[in-house]
mmCIF file of C-alpha atoms in Angstrom:
data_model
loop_
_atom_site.group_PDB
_atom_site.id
_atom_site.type_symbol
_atom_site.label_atom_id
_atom_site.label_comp_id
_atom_site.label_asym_id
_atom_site.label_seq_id
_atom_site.Cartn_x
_atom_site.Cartn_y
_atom_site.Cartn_z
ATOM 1 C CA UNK A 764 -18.642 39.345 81.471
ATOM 2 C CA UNK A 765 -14.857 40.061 82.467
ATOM 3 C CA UNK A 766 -12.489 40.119 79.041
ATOM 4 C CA UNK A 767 -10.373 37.560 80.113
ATOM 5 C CA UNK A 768 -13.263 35.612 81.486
ATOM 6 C CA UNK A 769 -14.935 35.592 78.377
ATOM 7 C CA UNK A 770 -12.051 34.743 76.419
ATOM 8 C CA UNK A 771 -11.092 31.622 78.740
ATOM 9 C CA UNK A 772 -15.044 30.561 78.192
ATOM 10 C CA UNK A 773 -14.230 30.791 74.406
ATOM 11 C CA UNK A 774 -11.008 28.417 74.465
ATOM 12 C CA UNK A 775 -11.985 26.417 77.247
ATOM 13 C CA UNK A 776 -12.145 22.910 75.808
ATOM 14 C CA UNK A 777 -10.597 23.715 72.612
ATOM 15 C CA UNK A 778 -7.427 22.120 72.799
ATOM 16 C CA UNK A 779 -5.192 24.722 71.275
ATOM 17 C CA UNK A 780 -1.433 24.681 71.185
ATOM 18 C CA UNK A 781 0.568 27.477 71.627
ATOM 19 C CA UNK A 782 4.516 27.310 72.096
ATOM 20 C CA UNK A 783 6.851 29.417 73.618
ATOM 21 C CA UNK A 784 9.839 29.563 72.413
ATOM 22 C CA UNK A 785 10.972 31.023 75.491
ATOM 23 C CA UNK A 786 10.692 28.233 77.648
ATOM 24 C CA UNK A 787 14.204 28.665 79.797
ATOM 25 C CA UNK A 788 12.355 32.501 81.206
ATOM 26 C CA UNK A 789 10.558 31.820 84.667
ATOM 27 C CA UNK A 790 8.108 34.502 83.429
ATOM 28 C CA UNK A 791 7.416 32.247 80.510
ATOM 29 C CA UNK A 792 7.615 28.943 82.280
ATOM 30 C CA UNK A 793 4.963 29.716 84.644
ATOM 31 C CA UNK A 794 2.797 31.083 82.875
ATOM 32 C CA UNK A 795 2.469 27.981 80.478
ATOM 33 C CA UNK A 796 2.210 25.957 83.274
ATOM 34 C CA UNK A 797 -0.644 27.878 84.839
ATOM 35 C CA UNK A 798 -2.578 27.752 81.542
ATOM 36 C CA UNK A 799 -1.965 24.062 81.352
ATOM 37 C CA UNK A 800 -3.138 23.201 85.106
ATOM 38 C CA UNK A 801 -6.181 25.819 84.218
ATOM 39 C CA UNK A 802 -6.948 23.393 81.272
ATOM 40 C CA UNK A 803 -7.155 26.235 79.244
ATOM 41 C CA UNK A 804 -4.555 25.447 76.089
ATOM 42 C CA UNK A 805 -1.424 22.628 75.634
ATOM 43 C CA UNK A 806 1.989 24.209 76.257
ATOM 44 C CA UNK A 807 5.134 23.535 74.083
ATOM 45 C CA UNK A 808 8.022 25.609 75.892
ATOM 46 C CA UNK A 809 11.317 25.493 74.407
ATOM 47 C CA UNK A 810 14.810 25.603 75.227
ATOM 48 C CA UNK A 811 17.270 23.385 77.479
ATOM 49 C CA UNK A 812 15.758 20.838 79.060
ATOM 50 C CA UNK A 813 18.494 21.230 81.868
ATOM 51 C CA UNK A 814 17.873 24.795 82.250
ATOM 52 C CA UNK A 815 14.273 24.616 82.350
ATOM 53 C CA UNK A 816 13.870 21.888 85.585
ATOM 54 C CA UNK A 817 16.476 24.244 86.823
ATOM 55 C CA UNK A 818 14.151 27.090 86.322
ATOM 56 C CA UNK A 819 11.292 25.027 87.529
ATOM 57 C CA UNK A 820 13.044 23.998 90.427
ATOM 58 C CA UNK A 821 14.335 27.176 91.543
ATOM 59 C CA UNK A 822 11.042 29.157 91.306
ATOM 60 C CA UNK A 823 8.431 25.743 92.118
ATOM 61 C CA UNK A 824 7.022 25.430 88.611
ATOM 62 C CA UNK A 825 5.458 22.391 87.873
ATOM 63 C CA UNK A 826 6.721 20.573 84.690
ATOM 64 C CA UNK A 827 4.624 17.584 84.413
ATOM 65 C CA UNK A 828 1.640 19.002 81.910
ATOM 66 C CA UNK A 829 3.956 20.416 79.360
ATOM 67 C CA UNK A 830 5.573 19.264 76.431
ATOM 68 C CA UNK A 831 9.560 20.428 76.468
ATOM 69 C CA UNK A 832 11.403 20.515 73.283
ATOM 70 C CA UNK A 833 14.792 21.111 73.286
ATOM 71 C CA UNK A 834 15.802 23.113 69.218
ATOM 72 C CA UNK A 835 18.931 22.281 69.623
ATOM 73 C CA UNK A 836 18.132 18.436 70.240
ATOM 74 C CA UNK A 837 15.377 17.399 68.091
ATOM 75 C CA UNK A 838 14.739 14.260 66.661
ATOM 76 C CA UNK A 839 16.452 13.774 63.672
ATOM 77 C CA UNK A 840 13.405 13.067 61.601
ATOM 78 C CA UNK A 841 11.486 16.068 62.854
ATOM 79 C CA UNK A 842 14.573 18.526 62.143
ATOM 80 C CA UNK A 843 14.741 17.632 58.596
ATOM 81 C CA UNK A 844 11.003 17.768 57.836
ATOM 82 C CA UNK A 845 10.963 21.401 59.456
ATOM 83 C CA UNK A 846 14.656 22.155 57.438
ATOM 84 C CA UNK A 847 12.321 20.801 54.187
ATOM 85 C CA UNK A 848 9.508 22.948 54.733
ATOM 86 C CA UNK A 849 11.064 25.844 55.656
ATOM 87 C CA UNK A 850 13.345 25.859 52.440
ATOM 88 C CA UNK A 851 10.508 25.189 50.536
ATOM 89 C CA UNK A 852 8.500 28.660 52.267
ATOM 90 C CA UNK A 853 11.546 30.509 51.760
ATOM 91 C CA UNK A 854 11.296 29.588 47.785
ATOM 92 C CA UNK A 855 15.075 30.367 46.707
ATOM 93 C CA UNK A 856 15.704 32.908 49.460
ATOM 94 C CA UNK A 857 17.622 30.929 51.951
ATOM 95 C CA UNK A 858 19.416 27.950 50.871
ATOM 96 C CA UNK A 859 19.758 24.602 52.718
ATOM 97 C CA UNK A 860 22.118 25.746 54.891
ATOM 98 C CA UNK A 861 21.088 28.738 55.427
ATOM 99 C CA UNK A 862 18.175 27.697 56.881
ATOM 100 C CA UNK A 863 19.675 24.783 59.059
ATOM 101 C CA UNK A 864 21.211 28.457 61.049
ATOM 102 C CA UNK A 865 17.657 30.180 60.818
ATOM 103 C CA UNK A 866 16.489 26.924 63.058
ATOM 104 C CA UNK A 867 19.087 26.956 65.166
ATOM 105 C CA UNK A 868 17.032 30.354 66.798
ATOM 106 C CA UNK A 869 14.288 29.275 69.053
ATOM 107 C CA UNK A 870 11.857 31.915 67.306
ATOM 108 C CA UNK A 871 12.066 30.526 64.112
ATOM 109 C CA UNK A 872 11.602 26.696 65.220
ATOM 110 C CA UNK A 873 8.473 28.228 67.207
ATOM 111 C CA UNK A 874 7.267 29.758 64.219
ATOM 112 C CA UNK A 875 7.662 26.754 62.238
ATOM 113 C CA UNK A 876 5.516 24.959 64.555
ATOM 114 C CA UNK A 877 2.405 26.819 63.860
ATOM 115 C CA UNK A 878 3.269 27.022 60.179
ATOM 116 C CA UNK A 879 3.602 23.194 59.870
ATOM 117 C CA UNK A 880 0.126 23.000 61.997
ATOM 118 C CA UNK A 881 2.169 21.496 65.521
ATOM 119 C CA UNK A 882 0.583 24.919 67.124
ATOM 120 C CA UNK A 883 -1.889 27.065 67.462
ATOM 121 C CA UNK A 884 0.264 29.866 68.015
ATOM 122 C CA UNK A 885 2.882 31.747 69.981
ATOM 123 C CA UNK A 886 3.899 33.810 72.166
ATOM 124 C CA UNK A 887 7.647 35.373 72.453
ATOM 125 C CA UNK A 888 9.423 38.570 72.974
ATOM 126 C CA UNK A 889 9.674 38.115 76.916
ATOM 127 C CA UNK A 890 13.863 38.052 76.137
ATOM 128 C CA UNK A 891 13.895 38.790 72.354
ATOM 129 C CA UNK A 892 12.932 42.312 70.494
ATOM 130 C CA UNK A 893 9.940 42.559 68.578
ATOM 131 C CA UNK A 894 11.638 41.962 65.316
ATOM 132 C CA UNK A 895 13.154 38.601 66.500
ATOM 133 C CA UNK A 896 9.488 37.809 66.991
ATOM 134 C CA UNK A 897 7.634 39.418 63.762
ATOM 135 C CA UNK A 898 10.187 38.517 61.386
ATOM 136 C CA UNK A 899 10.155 35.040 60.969
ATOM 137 C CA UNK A 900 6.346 35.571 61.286
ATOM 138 C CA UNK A 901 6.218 37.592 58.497
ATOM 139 C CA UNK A 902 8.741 35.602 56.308
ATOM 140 C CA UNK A 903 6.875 32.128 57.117
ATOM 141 C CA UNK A 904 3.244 32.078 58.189
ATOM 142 C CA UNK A 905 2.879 35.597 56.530
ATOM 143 C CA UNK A 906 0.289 38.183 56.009
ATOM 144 C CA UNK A 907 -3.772 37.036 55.312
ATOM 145 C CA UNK A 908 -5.038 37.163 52.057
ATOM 146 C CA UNK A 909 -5.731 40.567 50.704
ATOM 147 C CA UNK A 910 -3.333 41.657 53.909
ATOM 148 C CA UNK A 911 0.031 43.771 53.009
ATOM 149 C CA UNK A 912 0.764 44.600 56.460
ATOM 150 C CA UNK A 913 0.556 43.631 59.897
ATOM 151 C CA UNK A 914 -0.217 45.821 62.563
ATOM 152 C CA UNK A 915 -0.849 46.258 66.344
ATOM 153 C CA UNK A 916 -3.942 47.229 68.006
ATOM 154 C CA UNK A 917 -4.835 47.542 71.659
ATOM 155 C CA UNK A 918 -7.595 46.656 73.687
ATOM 156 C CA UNK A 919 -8.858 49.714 75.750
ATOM 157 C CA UNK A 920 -10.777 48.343 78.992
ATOM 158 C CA UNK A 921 -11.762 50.126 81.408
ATOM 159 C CA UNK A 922 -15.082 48.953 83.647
ATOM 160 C CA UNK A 923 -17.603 48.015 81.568
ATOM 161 C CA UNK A 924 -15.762 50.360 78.277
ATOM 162 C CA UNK A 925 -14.025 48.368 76.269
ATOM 163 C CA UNK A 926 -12.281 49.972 72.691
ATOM 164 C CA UNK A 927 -9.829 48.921 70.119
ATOM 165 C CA UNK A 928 -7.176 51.510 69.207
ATOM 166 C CA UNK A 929 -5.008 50.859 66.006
ATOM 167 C CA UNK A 930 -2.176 51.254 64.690
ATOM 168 C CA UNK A 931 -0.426 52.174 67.797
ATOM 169 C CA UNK A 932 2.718 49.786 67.391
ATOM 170 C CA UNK A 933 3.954 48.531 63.967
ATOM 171 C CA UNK A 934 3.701 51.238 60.897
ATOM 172 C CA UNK A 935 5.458 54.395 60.906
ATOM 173 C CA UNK A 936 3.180 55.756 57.885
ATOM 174 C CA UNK A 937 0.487 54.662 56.574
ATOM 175 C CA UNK A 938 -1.090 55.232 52.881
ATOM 176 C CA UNK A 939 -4.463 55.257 52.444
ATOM 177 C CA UNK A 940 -4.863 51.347 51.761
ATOM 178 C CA UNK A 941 -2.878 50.774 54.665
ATOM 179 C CA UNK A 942 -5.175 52.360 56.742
ATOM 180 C CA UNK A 943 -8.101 50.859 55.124
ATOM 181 C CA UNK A 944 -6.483 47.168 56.214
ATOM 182 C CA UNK A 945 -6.102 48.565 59.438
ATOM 183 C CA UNK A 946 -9.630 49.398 59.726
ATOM 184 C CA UNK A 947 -10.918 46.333 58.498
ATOM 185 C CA UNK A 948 -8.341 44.083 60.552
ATOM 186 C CA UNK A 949 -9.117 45.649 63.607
ATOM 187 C CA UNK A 950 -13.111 45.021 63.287
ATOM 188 C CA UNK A 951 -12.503 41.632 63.150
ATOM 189 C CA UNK A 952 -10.006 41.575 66.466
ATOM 190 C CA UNK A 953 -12.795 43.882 68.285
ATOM 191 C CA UNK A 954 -15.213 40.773 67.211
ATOM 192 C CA UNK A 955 -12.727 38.351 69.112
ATOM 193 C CA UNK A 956 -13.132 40.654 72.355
ATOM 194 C CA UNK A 957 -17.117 40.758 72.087
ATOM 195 C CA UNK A 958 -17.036 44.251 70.852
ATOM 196 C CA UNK A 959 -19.606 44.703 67.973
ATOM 197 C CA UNK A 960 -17.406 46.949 65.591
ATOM 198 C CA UNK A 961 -18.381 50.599 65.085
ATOM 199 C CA UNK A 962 -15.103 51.927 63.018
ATOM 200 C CA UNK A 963 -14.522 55.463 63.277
ATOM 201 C CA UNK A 964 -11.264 56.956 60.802
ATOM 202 C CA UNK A 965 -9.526 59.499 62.850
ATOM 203 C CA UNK A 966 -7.980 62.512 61.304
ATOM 204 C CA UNK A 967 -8.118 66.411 62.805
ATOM 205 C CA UNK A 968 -11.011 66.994 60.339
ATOM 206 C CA UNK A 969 -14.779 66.066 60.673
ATOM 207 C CA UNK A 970 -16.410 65.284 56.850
ATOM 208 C CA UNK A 971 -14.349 68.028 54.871
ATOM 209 C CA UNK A 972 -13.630 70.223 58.314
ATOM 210 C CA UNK A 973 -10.063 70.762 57.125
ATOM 211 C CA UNK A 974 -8.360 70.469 54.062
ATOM 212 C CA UNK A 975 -4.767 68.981 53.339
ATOM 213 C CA UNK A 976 -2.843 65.978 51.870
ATOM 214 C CA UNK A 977 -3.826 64.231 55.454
ATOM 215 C CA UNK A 978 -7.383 64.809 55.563
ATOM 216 C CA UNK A 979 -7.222 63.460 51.905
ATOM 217 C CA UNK A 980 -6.130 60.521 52.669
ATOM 218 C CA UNK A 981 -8.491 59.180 55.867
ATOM 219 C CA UNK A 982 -10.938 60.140 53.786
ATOM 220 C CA UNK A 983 -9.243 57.663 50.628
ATOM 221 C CA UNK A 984 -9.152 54.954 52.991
ATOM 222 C CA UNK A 985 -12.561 55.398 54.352
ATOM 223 C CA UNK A 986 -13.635 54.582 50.586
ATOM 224 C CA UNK A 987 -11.324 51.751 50.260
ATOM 225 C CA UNK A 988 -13.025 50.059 53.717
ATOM 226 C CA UNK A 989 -16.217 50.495 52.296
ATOM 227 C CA UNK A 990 -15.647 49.000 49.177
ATOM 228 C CA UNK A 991 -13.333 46.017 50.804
ATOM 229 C CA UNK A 992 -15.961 45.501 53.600
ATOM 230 C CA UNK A 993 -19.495 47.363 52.701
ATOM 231 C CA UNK A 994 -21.671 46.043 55.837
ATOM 232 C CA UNK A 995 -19.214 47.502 58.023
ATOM 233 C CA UNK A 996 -20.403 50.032 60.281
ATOM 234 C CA UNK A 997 -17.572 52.607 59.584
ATOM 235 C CA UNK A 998 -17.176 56.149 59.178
ATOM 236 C CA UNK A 999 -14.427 58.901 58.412
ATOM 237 C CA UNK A 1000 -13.004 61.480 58.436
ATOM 238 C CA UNK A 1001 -13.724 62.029 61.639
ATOM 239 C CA UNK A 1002 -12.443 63.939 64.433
ATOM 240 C CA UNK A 1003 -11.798 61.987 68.109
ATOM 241 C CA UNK A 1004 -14.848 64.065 69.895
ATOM 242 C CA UNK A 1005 -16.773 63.182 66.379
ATOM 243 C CA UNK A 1006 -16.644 60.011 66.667
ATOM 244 C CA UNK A 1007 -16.762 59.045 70.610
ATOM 245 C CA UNK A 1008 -18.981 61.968 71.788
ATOM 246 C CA UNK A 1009 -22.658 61.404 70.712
ATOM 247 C CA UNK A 1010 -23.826 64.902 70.997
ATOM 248 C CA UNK A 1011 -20.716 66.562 68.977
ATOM 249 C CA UNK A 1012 -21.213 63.377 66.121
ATOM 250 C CA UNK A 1013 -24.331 65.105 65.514
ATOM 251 C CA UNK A 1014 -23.408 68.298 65.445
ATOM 252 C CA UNK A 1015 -20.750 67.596 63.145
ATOM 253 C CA UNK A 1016 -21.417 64.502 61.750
ATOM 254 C CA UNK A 1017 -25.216 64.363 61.859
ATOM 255 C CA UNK A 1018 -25.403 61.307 58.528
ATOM 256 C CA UNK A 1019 -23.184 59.518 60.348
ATOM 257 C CA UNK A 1020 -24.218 55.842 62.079
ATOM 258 C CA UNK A 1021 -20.863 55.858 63.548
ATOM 259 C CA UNK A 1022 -20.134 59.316 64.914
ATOM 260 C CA UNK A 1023 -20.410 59.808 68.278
ATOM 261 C CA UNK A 1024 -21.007 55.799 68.884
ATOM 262 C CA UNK A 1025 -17.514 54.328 67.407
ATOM 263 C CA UNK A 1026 -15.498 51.846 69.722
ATOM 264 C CA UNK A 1027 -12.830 51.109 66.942
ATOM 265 C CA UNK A 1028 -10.400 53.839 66.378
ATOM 266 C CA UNK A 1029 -8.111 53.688 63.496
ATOM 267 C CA UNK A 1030 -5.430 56.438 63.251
ATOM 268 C CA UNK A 1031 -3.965 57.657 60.580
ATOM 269 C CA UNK A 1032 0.020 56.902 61.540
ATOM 270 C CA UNK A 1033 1.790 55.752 64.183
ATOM 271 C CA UNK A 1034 2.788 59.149 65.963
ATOM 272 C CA UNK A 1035 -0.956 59.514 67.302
ATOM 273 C CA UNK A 1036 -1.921 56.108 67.466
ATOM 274 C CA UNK A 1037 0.677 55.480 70.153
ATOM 275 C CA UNK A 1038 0.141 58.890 71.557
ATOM 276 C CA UNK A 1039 -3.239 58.261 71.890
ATOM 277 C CA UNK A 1040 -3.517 54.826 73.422
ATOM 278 C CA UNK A 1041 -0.679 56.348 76.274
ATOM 279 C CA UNK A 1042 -2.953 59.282 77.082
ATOM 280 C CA UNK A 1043 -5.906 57.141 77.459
ATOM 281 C CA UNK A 1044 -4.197 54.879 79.391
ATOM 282 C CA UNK A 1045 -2.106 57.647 81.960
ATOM 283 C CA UNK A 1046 -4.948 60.164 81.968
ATOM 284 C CA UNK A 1047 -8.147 58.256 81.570
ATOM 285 C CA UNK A 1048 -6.909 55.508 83.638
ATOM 286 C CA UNK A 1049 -7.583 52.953 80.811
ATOM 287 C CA UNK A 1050 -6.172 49.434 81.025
ATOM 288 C CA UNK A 1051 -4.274 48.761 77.694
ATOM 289 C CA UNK A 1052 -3.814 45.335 76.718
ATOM 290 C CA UNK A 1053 -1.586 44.651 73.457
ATOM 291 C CA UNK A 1054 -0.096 45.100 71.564
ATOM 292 C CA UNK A 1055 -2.265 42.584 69.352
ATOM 293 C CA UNK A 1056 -0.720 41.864 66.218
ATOM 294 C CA UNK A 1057 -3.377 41.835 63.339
ATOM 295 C CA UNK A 1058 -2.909 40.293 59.413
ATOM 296 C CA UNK A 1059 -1.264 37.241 59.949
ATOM 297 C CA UNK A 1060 -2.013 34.162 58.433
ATOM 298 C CA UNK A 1061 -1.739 32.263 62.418
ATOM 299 C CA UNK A 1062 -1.851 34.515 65.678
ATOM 300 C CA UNK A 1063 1.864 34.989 66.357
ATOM 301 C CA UNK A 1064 2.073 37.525 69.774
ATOM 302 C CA UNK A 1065 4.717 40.062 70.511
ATOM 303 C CA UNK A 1066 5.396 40.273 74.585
ATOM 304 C CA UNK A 1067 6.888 43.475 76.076
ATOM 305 C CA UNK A 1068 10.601 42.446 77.784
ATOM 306 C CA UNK A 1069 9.206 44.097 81.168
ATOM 307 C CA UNK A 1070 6.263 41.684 81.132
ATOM 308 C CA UNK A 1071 5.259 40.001 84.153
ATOM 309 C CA UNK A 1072 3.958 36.163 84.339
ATOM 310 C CA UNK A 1073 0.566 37.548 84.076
ATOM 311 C CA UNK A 1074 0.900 39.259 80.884
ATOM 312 C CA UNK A 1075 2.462 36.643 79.741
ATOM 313 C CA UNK A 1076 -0.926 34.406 80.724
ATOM 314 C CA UNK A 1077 -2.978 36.879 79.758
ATOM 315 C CA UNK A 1078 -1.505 37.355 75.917
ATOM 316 C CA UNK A 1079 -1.656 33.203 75.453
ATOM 317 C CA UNK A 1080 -5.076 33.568 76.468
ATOM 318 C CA UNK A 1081 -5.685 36.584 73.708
ATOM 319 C CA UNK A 1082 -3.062 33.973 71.256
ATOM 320 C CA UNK A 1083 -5.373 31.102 71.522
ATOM 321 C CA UNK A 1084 -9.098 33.087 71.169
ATOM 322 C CA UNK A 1085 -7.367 34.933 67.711
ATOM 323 C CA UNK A 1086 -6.916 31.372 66.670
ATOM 324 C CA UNK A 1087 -10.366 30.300 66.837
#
């Protein structure tokens, strides 16, 4: 079945609520309203209500399905339990007032929303940066259990190939738990996309190949997955052709279950994780959809600025399945 097929079958019926905080972007607009009239989540776009029918008007979006919140003019009641529970997240770190401003940013009330349980989850960064969108995700609804980091994996599709390819967006470095996280987070995000998880742990070395603080440390993490998550199917260190290439994961892997058969691929930084997904995706002509942030608490979703209204679609589709 077609990704995004198979995702809509997933949600379809669900009745999950994802907000946009957004909501005054035509990009944005539409999109929610498309998912609405495809009765495949509840919308919650904020913003102006003035500029929004304006928006709406201008580019024939229809309004009627959603659910328009204006941050800036909430009801009095609702403003202060927000104020109240975000103070009490915060624990000392903002005071009262402090985090009366914090609300008056549309990303933050969003966020807010899914912490208090009003959505499912969101979907921003159409106008803001990425750190307007991760930071109040990581100060509020905030990392899983176990989970130190977030990071961002892709979805490799091309045909009937389908891979998941992390880090490629969030951490400059990582140490060798990091990676292990990774690894582990991005299993269960190649489970949400029907991909049974085969985790290979990249590094220029195959099983002692190569020597060096590097190759050290995939092969650290590798023993940190295993111990975290034993009945994964993962593997490292292992080289790219090692692990993707059944007839070299023989040769040079030949114990391996994994080599030569992954479809997870965790790098070891960010340098060749986003070097990597690029090439796949200029040279081998690989569709790459993300980036998918992994490790928090509630799916919170980072849009590029040069999105289009179907990306936009597409990622509140993704939003909604991680929240299942």
């Amino acid at each position: 079945m077609e990704l995004f097929d198979s995702l809509k079958q997933k949600i379809n019926g669900q009745n999950k609520t994802i907000v946009f905080p957004e909501g005054e972007d035509e990009r944005v607009l539409g999109a929610a309203s498309r998912l609405v009239a495809d009765g495949l989540v509840k919308a919650i776009v904020l913003g102006k209500q003035s500029q929004i029918e304006t928006t709406a008007t201008n580019h024939a979006i229809d309004l009627s399905q959603l659910t328009i919140l204006d941050p800036a003019q909430m009801p009095s009641d609702q403003h202060q339990a927000m104020l109240d529970a975000l103070v009490e997240r915060r624990k000392g770190k903002n005071t009262p007032e402090q985090a009366a401003e914090m609300l008056k940013d549309p990303n933050y009330v969003g966020t807010m929303m899914v912490y208090m349980g009003q959505a499912d989850g969101m979907v921003s960064g159409a106008v803001h940066a990425t750190g307007d969108t991760v930071r109040p995700a990581l100060q509020i609804i905030k990392t899983k259990a176990g989970v130190h980091r977030i990071s961002g994996a892709f979805i490799m599709q091309k045909g009937d190939e389908r891979y998941v390819f992390a880090d490629c967006a969030i951490n400059i470095e990582l140490d060798a738990a990091g990676m292990a996280e990774v690894a582990i987070e991005s299993a269960h995000t190649a489970k949400v996309f029907d991909i049974d998880p085969k985790v290979a742990m990249l590094s220029f070395s195959t099983k002692g190949s190569a020597k060096g603080d590097m190759v050290t440390k995939v092969q650290e993490a590798t023993a940190l997955a295993h111990e975290s998550a034993p009945d994964l199917p993962l593997d490292g260190e292992l080289q790219f052709d090692a692990a993707f290439v059944p007839n070299v994961g023989t040769q040079k892997a030949p114990d391996s279950k994994v080599a030569g058969h992954a479809n997870v691929f965790v790098f070891p930084e960010l340098q060749s994780g986003n070097i990597g997904y690029k090439i796949a995706q200029r040279f081998g002509g690989f569709e790459a959809i993300g980036p998918i942030l992994q490790g928090l608490n509630k799916p919170v979703s980072d849009l590029s600025r040069g999105c289009n209204e179907e990306d936009v679609y597409k990622v509140a589709i993704i939003t909604a399945a991680q929240s299942l």
